[in-house]
C-alpha cells in the first residue's frame, strides 16, 4: 500500500516551478495532494497542474507553510532556500532543492538519479538538485567514467536564456522584436544585449576570475562522481536560444575508450539518447531537444590531440532534465527507496 | 618611388569581396588601379569602393582577366581559386587567396601577418589566407607560444552566420522575421533552422567525423605556427549571431605562464586588444567587436585543472580580420617587402 503523500512546489510561478508541476502531473507522481507556494506577490494567482485544465491556487510561502507536507520541491532562488529549507525539514518535510544554496554543503547529497541514486540513502532532509549544465554533462559522462575513468574535462557551454527563468525568455523576445521593428533596444536582465550576441558570463565572478556557473560545473561534477581526482575546467556562455543548453565536452579518460565504444556504451545508458549520424545531419540540436526528457549526445569522436580523449556534443532541455525533471526524478527515487522522512529535524537548525 | 600597382578583387560581389574593396580603400592601399571581378551573372553590376561614393563596374572573370594585374585578392570559393589562381600566376599576378583550396599546399605560404610574415619571403605566386576561425586564434596564441610554448589547444567556437556569406545573413534575418510574424519558416542555406538554435556543423564531415572547419583549425594552426608538436582539437558550432566569431580556447603551455603574465604579454601584442575586466562587464562581445580590426581577448584565467593551462575568450570580426583585412594586410606586407612579383610563372601549371 502506498503511503499518502502531500507534496509542495515552492516557487510555483517561476519557469522551473511551473515545469515541476507539469512534470509531477505528467508522470503521475504518487501524491495525494499537491500544493503551490510562491512569494506574497503571487499569492492567490493560479498555476496549471497537468494537461486537463486543473489549476492550483498559489499560497504565500510562510515560515509555518510546511506543516503536514511530506515533500517539497524548491525552485525559488538561493535566499528562499537558505531560509525556508531548514524550516521545512524542522517541520518534518523532505526538501529537494533546485537552488545553489545547499549543493556543496557536506550534509546534503547532490543527486542525479541516473548517476548517484545511492547518495540519497543517508540524506538529512535536504537533497540538492545540481546545476542544469552539470546535470546534463554527468548523465553522459558517468557511463564513460565507469568504463574508462576520467582524468580531465574541458567544457564550453552554449546556454539558453530560459536558464535565467521567464525573465530571460522575455528579454530575448523583446530585444529581437525591438530590433526587427526598428526600435531602440536595451538590456535589463543581462548586462548586455543577448539578441544576436554571445555573453561570456553566467552568474557572478569569483575570486579566481571564473564565474560561479563555471565553478559549479567544476565542483558539482567532482561531488556527484564522488572522485576528487576528476579535474574540470569550464567556460560558460549565454547564447540567443530559448530552450536547451548545448555543451562541447572534451574528456580525457584514464584508459583508452574509442569513440565507437563510447557510442555503444552511451546507447545503453539510462537517461541518454545518442543522436550521432552526422553525415545524415543527425546530431543534437537545441530546437529539437526542447521539451524532451533525455540528455542527447552526438558528435562522438576520438580526440586525436591526446592518447585517451573524446569529444562530445551534449544537449538537454535545461528547464526539464536540467531542473524540474531531475528534481521530480529525485522525489520518485525517494519514494521508491522509502526515504520520504526526516531522521533528525534539527540538522540544519543552527 | 612606389611602383605602380594594379590590384584586382575576385569575387567582388560577395560579403568578403565587398569588405576587401572597402578595406583597400579605407587603408589607402597603394594601388594605381583597382578592378572588380565576379562570375558572369554579376558582370556589369556596380560595387562600392570606399566611403566617397566611388563605384567599380564588376567585370566577368575570364581566363585572360589577369593580364596587366599585379596582385589579386581572391574570395570566390575553392573551385574558382583552384582554376583561376594558377592562371593568374601564369600571367605574372601574385594571388592572395581566401579559399581553402591552397592553404595546405606545401607550395603556398599560409600567412597571418602578425604571426608569420616571414613565410611570405619565398612565395611562389599564391599566398593562402587562413580560415577565419584559425586567424583570430593564432593572433592571440602566437605571443603565448613564443613565451611559453604550446602543447595542446582545445577550442570550441561560436561562429556567426556571416561566415557563410551574405546568404547566411539573409537566412538568419528571414527566419527570425518569419518566426516573429507567425509565419512558417524553413531552412535553405543551413541543414536546420539557425534562428534560436545552435548547429554543431560547419562545412562537411571528414572521414574522422570531424568537420572540415574543425580540421582546418587543427591543420592550419600547425602550419602557421610551423610546429608539428602543437596538438589541436576543435568543435565548431554555428550560432544565431550576424557578425564575429567567438572562441573558448583552452591552451596547455610547455612552461608555466600565469594568467596575469599572459594578460601583460597580450596587451603588447600586435593586432590584439585585451578586454579583460570581467567584474566591470569588460570582456569581448560579438556585437561590440563587429566592424573592428583587432582580435579581442578576455576572460584570461589560469586553468586550475592542469599545471600549465590557460583559458581565453577570443572574438573577432570574421569578415574583417577573419578574411578581408587579413588578406589586405598580406598584400600590404608583400608591398612592404617588395614581393609583388612572380619568380616562376609555371609552379602551379601541371
XYZ file of C-alpha atoms in Angstrom:
700
model
C 0.000 0.000 0.000
C 1.362 3.406 -0.927
C 1.759 5.977 1.757
C -0.307 9.155 1.429
C 1.962 11.982 0.362
C 1.403 15.715 0.390
C 3.787 17.440 -1.956
C 4.557 21.140 -2.308
C 6.232 23.141 -5.048
C 7.906 26.271 -3.708
C 8.410 28.938 -6.365
C 5.455 27.578 -8.313
C 5.023 30.601 -10.584
C 8.573 30.555 -11.999
C 9.704 28.804 -15.184
C 11.097 25.810 -13.293
C 8.288 25.737 -10.703
C 5.666 25.534 -13.446
C 7.654 22.791 -15.159
C 7.855 20.914 -11.826
C 4.056 20.949 -11.510
C 3.661 19.877 -15.141
C 6.182 17.064 -14.663
C 4.573 15.820 -11.420
C 1.234 15.617 -13.237
C 2.605 14.068 -16.447
C 4.498 11.362 -14.583
C 1.555 10.712 -12.234
C 3.690 11.279 -9.182
C 2.031 9.416 -6.273
C 0.886 12.489 -4.337
C -2.404 12.602 -2.513
C -2.260 16.370 -2.547
C -0.112 18.949 -4.344
C 0.271 22.494 -3.052
C 1.806 25.523 -4.765
C 3.738 28.200 -2.903
C 5.296 31.454 -4.006
C 6.059 34.879 -2.629
C 3.313 37.132 -1.268
C 3.207 38.966 -4.611
C 1.967 35.842 -6.452
C -0.330 34.522 -3.722
C -3.873 33.993 -4.962
C -2.888 33.519 -8.624
C -3.482 30.160 -10.273
C -0.979 27.835 -11.923
C -1.771 24.875 -14.171
C -1.324 21.351 -12.827
C -1.445 18.837 -15.632
C -2.894 18.992 -19.107
C -6.538 18.589 -18.091
C -7.104 22.195 -17.030
C -6.614 21.563 -13.326
C -5.249 24.620 -11.598
C -3.782 25.217 -8.183
C -4.250 28.396 -6.199
C -0.851 29.721 -5.200
C -0.368 30.223 -1.469
C 2.054 32.643 0.127
C 5.160 30.917 1.428
C 5.389 31.425 5.187
C 7.507 30.011 7.956
C 4.667 27.726 9.020
C 3.764 26.564 5.494
C 5.348 23.128 5.811
C 3.132 21.610 8.478
C 1.643 18.420 7.049
C 3.778 18.488 3.933
C 5.908 15.408 3.317
C 7.990 16.503 0.379
C 8.743 19.938 -1.049
C 10.395 20.775 -4.360
C 12.039 24.198 -4.074
C 12.841 26.436 -7.009
C 12.605 29.954 -5.639
C 16.234 31.069 -5.532
C 19.044 30.686 -3.058
C 17.812 33.159 -0.444
C 14.431 31.440 -0.137
C 16.066 28.012 0.071
C 18.582 29.159 2.660
C 15.832 30.459 4.874
C 12.944 28.068 4.282
C 14.510 24.651 3.579
C 15.712 24.233 7.220
C 12.246 25.285 8.422
C 10.679 22.675 6.166
C 12.992 19.959 7.473
C 12.267 21.095 11.025
C 8.573 20.550 10.252
C 9.337 17.013 9.071
C 9.295 17.754 5.357
C 11.940 16.394 2.962
C 13.236 19.072 0.585
C 14.543 18.664 -2.963
C 16.177 21.993 -3.618
C 16.931 23.369 -7.072
C 18.943 26.382 -5.883
C 22.698 26.506 -5.393
C 22.281 27.160 -1.667
C 22.846 23.632 -0.378
C 24.662 21.876 -3.211
C 28.159 21.948 -1.752
C 27.012 21.513 1.855
C 28.508 18.213 3.080
C 25.229 17.446 4.877
C 23.334 17.433 1.566
C 23.574 14.819 -1.157
C 23.774 16.268 -4.683
C 21.902 13.836 -6.864
C 21.307 12.899 -10.462
C 19.216 9.733 -10.264
C 20.882 8.071 -13.271
C 24.315 8.773 -11.796
C 24.399 8.558 -7.985
C 21.000 7.462 -6.612
C 22.667 5.804 -3.612
C 23.803 9.198 -2.353
C 20.174 9.613 -1.232
C 20.371 6.784 1.265
C 21.607 8.771 4.237
C 20.048 12.130 3.454
C 19.427 14.610 6.250
C 16.279 16.179 4.871
C 17.662 18.433 2.149
C 18.666 16.920 -1.179
C 20.254 19.297 -3.666
C 19.399 19.258 -7.358
C 22.557 20.095 -9.336
C 23.019 22.984 -11.718
C 21.444 22.422 -15.142
C 24.754 22.454 -17.022
C 26.243 19.911 -14.647
C 23.291 17.519 -14.760
C 23.323 17.007 -18.499
C 27.097 16.590 -18.568
C 27.302 13.974 -15.800
C 24.418 11.911 -17.180
C 26.554 11.353 -20.286
C 29.938 11.155 -18.575
C 29.004 8.638 -15.855
C 28.934 5.591 -18.167
C 32.272 6.735 -19.623
C 33.672 7.224 -16.130
C 32.551 3.744 -15.095
C 34.147 2.159 -18.148
C 37.397 4.092 -18.544
C 37.842 6.554 -15.672
C 38.044 10.296 -16.222
C 41.182 12.347 -15.767
C 40.093 15.749 -17.074
C 37.129 17.528 -18.629
C 37.271 20.730 -20.700
C 33.752 22.021 -21.315
C 32.386 25.034 -23.172
C 28.688 25.735 -22.865
C 26.081 27.337 -25.111
C 23.301 28.114 -22.614
C 19.725 29.147 -23.328
C 18.054 32.230 -21.864
C 15.461 30.079 -20.083
C 18.266 29.286 -17.652
C 17.567 32.771 -16.286
C 13.867 31.937 -15.923
C 10.915 33.581 -17.595
C 12.576 36.979 -17.463
C 15.402 35.697 -19.633
C 12.918 34.390 -22.189
C 11.045 37.701 -22.235
C 14.290 39.662 -22.579
C 15.368 37.789 -25.718
C 11.847 38.028 -27.206
C 11.618 41.739 -26.577
C 15.071 42.552 -27.915
C 14.514 40.619 -31.139
C 11.114 42.226 -31.583
C 12.574 45.698 -30.943
C 15.365 45.148 -33.456
C 13.060 43.801 -36.181
C 10.686 46.720 -35.637
C 13.484 49.296 -35.856
C 13.064 50.253 -32.217
C 15.912 51.008 -29.845
C 16.559 48.130 -27.509
C 18.422 47.952 -24.243
C 19.330 45.186 -21.798
C 17.634 44.835 -18.452
C 18.100 41.226 -17.321
C 21.558 40.658 -18.820
C 24.469 43.105 -18.687
C 24.400 43.462 -22.486
C 22.101 42.737 -25.428
C 21.634 38.965 -25.754
C 19.812 39.015 -29.108
C 22.342 38.175 -31.866
C 25.138 38.227 -29.307
C 27.109 35.837 -27.080
C 27.597 36.688 -23.426
C 30.620 35.004 -21.799
C 29.232 35.443 -18.312
C 26.678 33.348 -16.434
C 26.200 34.272 -12.779
C 28.724 36.414 -10.903
C 32.516 36.331 -10.948
C 34.509 34.576 -8.229
C 37.966 35.474 -6.919
C 39.685 33.209 -9.454
C 38.031 35.063 -12.398
C 35.767 32.132 -13.165
C 32.039 32.676 -12.951
C 30.003 30.945 -10.278
C 28.367 28.923 -13.082
C 31.762 27.699 -14.273
C 32.815 26.723 -10.752
C 29.508 24.902 -10.270
C 30.442 22.705 -13.214
C 33.853 22.051 -11.644
C 32.788 21.411 -8.051
C 29.427 19.724 -8.593
C 30.881 17.267 -11.105
C 33.500 16.174 -8.565
C 30.876 15.838 -5.817
C 28.421 13.862 -7.969
C 31.086 11.495 -9.322
C 32.500 11.342 -5.763
C 36.007 11.451 -7.169
C 38.310 14.367 -6.301
C 40.775 13.204 -8.965
C 38.443 14.254 -11.779
C 39.688 17.639 -12.985
C 37.307 20.021 -14.720
C 37.698 23.391 -16.394
C 34.748 25.267 -17.860
C 33.777 28.271 -19.949
C 30.084 29.131 -19.746
C 28.417 31.389 -22.298
C 24.843 32.544 -22.815
C 23.524 32.273 -26.390
C 20.365 33.677 -28.016
C 18.450 30.401 -27.783
C 15.236 29.987 -25.782
C 15.423 26.401 -24.550
C 18.154 23.757 -24.148
C 21.758 24.095 -23.173
C 24.401 22.698 -25.518
C 27.879 21.702 -24.402
C 31.102 20.926 -26.239
C 32.743 18.456 -23.884
C 36.317 17.265 -24.229
C 37.123 14.386 -21.913
C 40.437 12.695 -21.198
C 39.918 9.198 -19.860
C 42.308 7.119 -17.776
C 42.066 4.151 -20.116
C 41.575 4.284 -23.876
C 37.924 4.329 -24.915
C 37.407 4.623 -28.645
C 34.564 6.750 -29.961
C 32.734 3.689 -31.290
C 32.983 2.024 -27.867
C 31.722 5.182 -26.164
C 28.833 5.332 -28.643
C 27.884 1.737 -27.857
C 28.036 2.295 -24.094
C 26.016 5.515 -24.301
C 23.364 3.839 -26.447
C 22.604 1.631 -23.412
C 22.926 4.334 -20.759
C 19.946 5.424 -18.651
C 18.569 8.858 -19.479
C 20.800 9.207 -22.562
C 19.803 9.245 -26.209
C 22.530 9.023 -28.834
C 21.925 11.111 -31.975
C 25.106 10.538 -33.910
C 24.992 10.140 -37.634
C 26.457 13.471 -38.649
C 26.661 12.797 -42.387
C 22.875 12.453 -42.348
C 22.513 15.610 -40.275
C 21.826 13.617 -37.113
C 23.258 15.417 -34.084
C 21.598 17.045 -31.087
C 20.040 20.448 -31.795
C 18.556 22.672 -29.071
C 15.377 23.229 -31.106
C 14.758 19.501 -31.474
C 15.636 18.549 -27.887
C 13.330 21.141 -26.347
C 10.545 19.596 -24.247
C 12.236 16.194 -24.263
C 13.277 14.171 -21.217
C 16.584 12.557 -22.237
C 20.020 14.057 -22.416
C 21.080 13.918 -26.054
C 24.636 13.252 -27.191
C 26.250 13.221 -30.602
C 29.403 14.261 -32.481
C 31.136 11.493 -30.518
C 34.670 11.346 -31.860
C 38.205 10.407 -30.912
C 40.254 13.380 -29.789
C 43.367 12.989 -31.918
C 45.344 15.502 -29.836
C 45.845 13.118 -26.890
C 46.069 9.361 -26.415
C 42.849 8.860 -24.445
C 40.452 11.584 -25.487
C 36.900 12.002 -26.691
C 34.882 14.958 -27.924
C 31.128 15.016 -27.313
C 28.258 17.401 -28.098
C 25.647 17.234 -25.328
C 22.222 18.911 -25.425
C 19.329 18.776 -22.969
C 16.288 20.812 -22.041
C 17.688 22.901 -19.214
C 14.297 23.592 -17.644
C 13.281 19.941 -17.854
C 16.151 17.468 -17.247
C 18.338 20.372 -16.173
C 15.952 21.316 -13.370
C 12.327 20.217 -12.963
C 12.538 16.649 -14.264
C 15.688 15.855 -12.305
C 14.042 17.165 -9.118
C 10.929 15.052 -9.730
C 13.104 12.021 -10.502
C 14.852 12.551 -7.150
C 11.432 12.670 -5.497
C 10.412 9.456 -7.275
C 13.619 7.784 -6.128
C 12.947 8.913 -2.539
C 9.502 7.321 -2.724
C 10.853 4.147 -4.328
C 13.529 3.826 -1.637
C 11.051 4.702 1.120
C 13.144 7.706 2.139
C 10.455 10.393 2.426
C 11.063 11.028 6.090
C 13.355 13.199 8.172
C 15.514 11.331 10.643
C 16.715 14.345 12.600
C 14.685 17.534 12.305
C 17.455 19.714 13.751
C 20.394 19.021 11.421
C 20.007 22.353 9.618
C 18.900 24.422 12.611
C 21.930 26.338 13.881
C 59.314 55.913 -55.622
C 56.461 53.462 -55.315
C 55.831 51.026 -58.078
C 52.537 51.367 -59.938
C 50.254 48.510 -58.899
C 47.091 47.230 -60.472
C 45.045 45.245 -57.971
C 42.034 43.005 -58.569
C 39.407 41.625 -56.228
C 37.966 38.338 -57.480
C 34.550 37.582 -56.039
C 33.886 41.286 -55.572
C 30.138 40.981 -55.028
C 30.324 38.587 -52.068
C 30.391 39.554 -48.396
C 34.174 39.158 -48.143
C 34.874 40.624 -51.599
C 32.942 43.788 -50.726
C 34.804 44.019 -47.434
C 38.114 43.612 -49.307
C 37.288 46.600 -51.530
C 36.181 48.626 -48.524
C 39.367 47.730 -46.642
C 41.657 48.545 -49.593
C 40.040 51.980 -49.838
C 39.979 52.640 -46.071
C 43.627 51.737 -45.636
C 44.639 53.654 -48.782
C 46.301 50.623 -50.259
C 48.902 51.880 -52.772
C 47.120 50.731 -55.926
C 47.132 52.774 -59.099
C 44.095 50.913 -60.277
C 41.589 48.549 -58.637
C 39.463 46.150 -60.660
C 36.492 44.054 -59.529
C 35.753 40.609 -60.938
C 32.917 38.183 -60.362
C 31.041 35.498 -62.234
C 29.210 36.246 -65.471
C 25.959 36.599 -63.512
C 27.232 39.671 -61.640
C 29.144 41.271 -64.532
C 28.022 44.838 -65.200
C 26.761 45.456 -61.642
C 28.495 48.060 -59.504
C 30.161 47.646 -56.133
C 31.224 50.433 -53.757
C 34.907 51.247 -53.400
C 35.466 53.467 -50.415
C 33.168 55.741 -48.482
C 33.117 58.587 -51.015
C 30.582 57.034 -53.365
C 33.145 55.675 -55.822
C 31.886 52.542 -57.501
C 33.553 49.914 -59.622
C 31.858 48.153 -62.508
C 32.162 44.420 -61.985
C 33.803 42.549 -64.842
C 33.273 38.907 -65.687
C 36.156 36.732 -64.509
C 37.747 35.065 -67.550
C 40.873 33.033 -68.149
C 42.565 36.079 -69.676
C 41.452 38.541 -66.970
C 44.838 38.735 -65.226
C 46.905 40.363 -67.949
C 48.401 43.542 -66.503
C 47.241 42.798 -62.968
C 49.989 42.701 -60.349
C 48.081 41.466 -57.332
C 44.729 39.720 -56.993
C 42.742 39.086 -53.824
C 40.509 36.066 -54.371
C 37.353 35.338 -52.393
C 35.144 33.438 -54.779
C 35.183 29.910 -53.376
C 37.501 26.957 -53.753
C 36.546 25.955 -57.283
C 37.241 29.414 -58.695
C 40.553 29.606 -56.840
C 41.601 26.145 -57.958
C 41.007 27.051 -61.590
C 41.919 30.726 -61.774
C 44.746 31.273 -59.261
C 47.270 29.272 -61.358
C 46.170 31.204 -64.462
C 46.722 34.462 -62.597
C 50.213 33.386 -61.517
C 50.953 32.274 -65.067
C 50.054 35.800 -66.195
C 52.529 37.217 -63.649
C 49.958 38.152 -60.993
C 50.508 37.423 -57.295
C 47.414 35.905 -55.665
C 46.239 36.217 -52.056
C 43.585 33.542 -51.832
C 40.851 33.441 -49.197
C 39.512 29.991 -50.110
C 40.624 26.687 -48.603
C 41.918 25.478 -51.985
C 45.620 26.234 -51.499
C 46.026 26.514 -47.747
C 47.609 23.150 -47.106
C 49.556 23.074 -50.396
C 53.259 22.980 -49.461
C 53.999 25.421 -52.293
C 51.803 28.077 -50.674
C 52.590 30.019 -47.529
C 49.643 30.347 -45.127
C 50.022 33.753 -43.562
C 48.758 35.871 -40.717
C 50.929 38.999 -40.883
C 51.164 39.423 -37.093
C 52.209 35.787 -36.725
C 54.383 34.533 -39.600
C 55.136 37.358 -42.057
C 58.462 35.780 -42.994
C 56.614 32.847 -44.556
C 55.947 35.252 -47.447
C 59.605 35.579 -48.358
C 59.839 32.651 -50.742
C 56.310 32.623 -52.054
C 55.569 31.038 -55.412
C 52.778 33.336 -56.505
C 49.868 32.057 -54.399
C 49.628 33.058 -50.745
C 46.800 31.482 -48.777
C 44.694 33.425 -46.309
C 43.774 31.118 -43.402
C 40.307 30.200 -42.259
C 38.589 32.902 -40.190
C 38.431 30.811 -37.005
C 42.114 29.973 -37.259
C 43.271 33.545 -37.875
C 41.763 35.016 -34.743
C 43.021 32.138 -32.604
C 46.647 32.257 -33.789
C 46.887 36.048 -33.491
C 46.277 35.603 -29.765
C 48.179 32.348 -29.300
C 51.402 33.374 -31.071
C 52.696 35.627 -28.250
C 51.839 32.859 -25.771
C 53.606 30.310 -27.970
C 56.708 32.497 -28.177
C 56.839 32.948 -24.424
C 55.862 29.525 -23.079
C 55.447 27.055 -25.947
C 52.155 25.324 -26.672
C 51.498 21.655 -26.112
C 47.776 21.396 -26.783
C 44.761 23.521 -27.681
C 41.107 22.606 -27.062
C 38.851 25.085 -28.823
C 35.073 25.424 -29.088
C 33.718 28.024 -31.483
C 30.589 30.171 -31.597
C 30.534 31.238 -35.266
C 28.422 33.927 -36.891
C 26.235 33.361 -39.949
C 28.264 35.888 -41.965
C 30.874 33.139 -42.174
C 28.558 31.623 -44.767
C 28.476 34.915 -46.681
C 25.520 37.136 -47.455
C 23.238 34.141 -47.853
C 23.890 33.163 -44.236
C 22.999 36.656 -43.058
C 19.786 36.658 -45.109
C 18.835 33.209 -43.828
C 19.012 34.264 -40.168
C 17.166 37.532 -40.893
C 14.398 35.770 -42.754
C 13.912 33.016 -40.197
C 13.688 35.453 -37.289
C 11.273 37.637 -39.234
C 9.144 34.611 -40.161
C 9.002 33.420 -36.556
C 8.110 36.849 -35.138
C 5.402 37.247 -37.773
C 3.905 33.834 -37.026
C 4.892 32.501 -40.425
C 6.206 29.028 -41.097
C 9.938 29.073 -41.627
C 12.243 26.525 -43.195
C 15.988 26.253 -43.706
C 17.596 26.660 -47.095
C 21.236 27.602 -46.532
C 21.806 25.542 -43.383
C 20.617 21.972 -42.798
C 18.343 23.150 -39.970
C 16.836 26.344 -38.586
C 19.638 28.593 -37.299
C 17.392 31.182 -35.618
C 17.296 30.436 -31.862
C 19.289 27.261 -32.448
C 22.894 26.024 -32.386
C 24.205 23.997 -35.300
C 27.184 21.774 -34.439
C 28.282 21.512 -38.051
C 30.308 23.952 -40.152
C 31.322 22.679 -43.579
C 31.197 18.992 -44.495
C 32.183 15.937 -42.469
C 35.532 14.220 -42.971
C 36.362 10.527 -42.530
C 37.332 11.035 -38.876
C 33.876 12.509 -38.037
C 35.297 15.997 -37.612
C 34.023 18.715 -39.909
C 36.295 20.283 -42.478
C 36.096 23.514 -40.423
C 37.331 21.694 -37.333
C 40.229 20.111 -39.227
C 41.131 23.498 -40.698
C 41.647 24.750 -37.152
C 43.848 21.740 -36.408
C 45.954 21.714 -39.571
C 46.214 25.415 -40.310
C 47.291 26.218 -36.754
C 50.150 23.735 -37.029
C 51.191 25.118 -40.430
C 51.073 28.771 -39.336
C 52.987 28.150 -36.099
C 55.303 25.870 -38.106
C 55.384 23.412 -35.240
C 54.032 19.876 -35.719
C 54.222 19.305 -31.967
C 51.316 21.659 -31.309
C 48.240 19.470 -30.846
C 44.786 20.884 -31.515
C 41.266 19.559 -31.126
C 38.225 21.594 -32.133
C 34.453 21.688 -32.002
C 32.908 24.256 -34.364
C 29.321 25.411 -33.979
C 27.203 27.981 -35.793
C 25.240 30.375 -33.591
C 22.455 32.865 -34.398
C 24.774 35.871 -34.468
C 25.331 38.025 -37.571
C 28.954 39.126 -37.226
C 32.013 37.991 -35.242
C 33.154 34.557 -34.258
C 33.753 33.841 -30.583
C 36.019 31.073 -29.325
C 36.523 29.428 -25.954
C 40.178 28.438 -26.133
C 41.880 26.189 -23.609
C 45.635 26.074 -24.043
C 48.227 23.918 -22.325
C 51.659 25.526 -22.473
C 55.052 23.846 -22.176
C 56.187 26.221 -19.456
C 54.016 27.831 -16.789
C 52.527 31.131 -17.890
C 50.221 32.675 -15.302
C 47.075 34.449 -16.445
C 48.436 37.823 -15.321
C 51.625 37.250 -17.341
C 49.607 36.230 -20.390
C 47.471 39.359 -19.968
C 50.576 41.555 -19.875
C 52.092 39.900 -22.950
C 48.840 40.125 -24.908
C 48.433 43.807 -24.026
C 51.609 44.430 -26.065
C 50.861 42.003 -28.890
C 50.299 43.237 -32.453
C 46.712 43.013 -33.667
C 45.397 42.082 -30.207
C 43.236 44.115 -27.875
C 42.744 42.858 -24.320
C 39.270 43.443 -22.846
C 39.542 41.764 -19.506
C 37.915 43.307 -16.505
C 35.037 40.896 -16.080
C 33.692 42.310 -12.803
C 33.049 45.561 -14.674
C 31.442 43.665 -17.556
C 34.537 44.093 -19.723
C 35.010 41.066 -21.978
C 34.795 40.642 -25.747
C 31.256 40.568 -27.140
C 30.458 39.839 -30.794
C 28.144 42.866 -31.039
C 30.851 45.230 -29.800
C 33.702 43.747 -31.850
C 31.787 43.915 -35.138
C 33.424 46.202 -37.690
C 36.627 46.405 -35.657
C 40.128 45.469 -36.836
C 41.770 43.862 -33.779
C 41.318 40.413 -32.355
C 39.820 40.830 -28.904
C 40.670 38.619 -25.950
C 39.344 38.462 -22.422
C 38.331 36.029 -19.682
C 42.064 35.235 -19.387
C 42.383 32.876 -16.453
C 44.516 30.100 -15.067
C 43.193 26.655 -15.890
C 43.199 25.005 -12.483
C 42.717 21.516 -13.944
C 46.317 21.235 -15.200
C 49.693 22.637 -14.192
C 50.300 24.837 -17.230
C 46.934 25.883 -18.569
C 45.063 28.989 -19.599
C 41.503 29.691 -20.663
C 40.815 32.525 -23.102
C 37.737 34.029 -24.778
C 38.634 35.314 -28.238
C 36.345 37.348 -30.505
C 36.987 38.959 -33.887
C 35.042 40.189 -36.873
C 35.144 37.114 -39.081
C 34.532 39.033 -42.293
C 37.142 41.648 -41.430
C 40.211 40.256 -39.579
C 38.952 36.751 -40.288
C 39.023 37.310 -44.048
C 39.215 40.661 -45.867
C 41.503 42.585 -43.543
C 43.966 39.724 -43.162
C 44.143 39.386 -46.976
C 44.751 43.117 -47.389
C 47.381 43.022 -44.630
C 49.128 40.217 -46.541
C 49.014 42.406 -49.653
C 50.468 45.329 -47.681
C 53.246 43.103 -46.372
C 54.023 41.924 -49.906
C 54.355 45.550 -50.996
C 56.458 46.464 -47.984
C 58.778 43.520 -48.596
C 58.859 44.216 -52.333
C 57.483 40.765 -53.072
C 54.763 41.611 -55.588
C 56.287 39.605 -58.379
C 56.185 36.018 -59.570
C 59.540 34.289 -59.778
C 58.383 31.255 -61.722
C 55.128 31.515 -63.602
C 54.800 27.755 -64.075
C 54.888 26.452 -60.479
C 51.146 25.823 -60.403
C 50.717 24.753 -64.021
C 50.587 20.976 -64.116
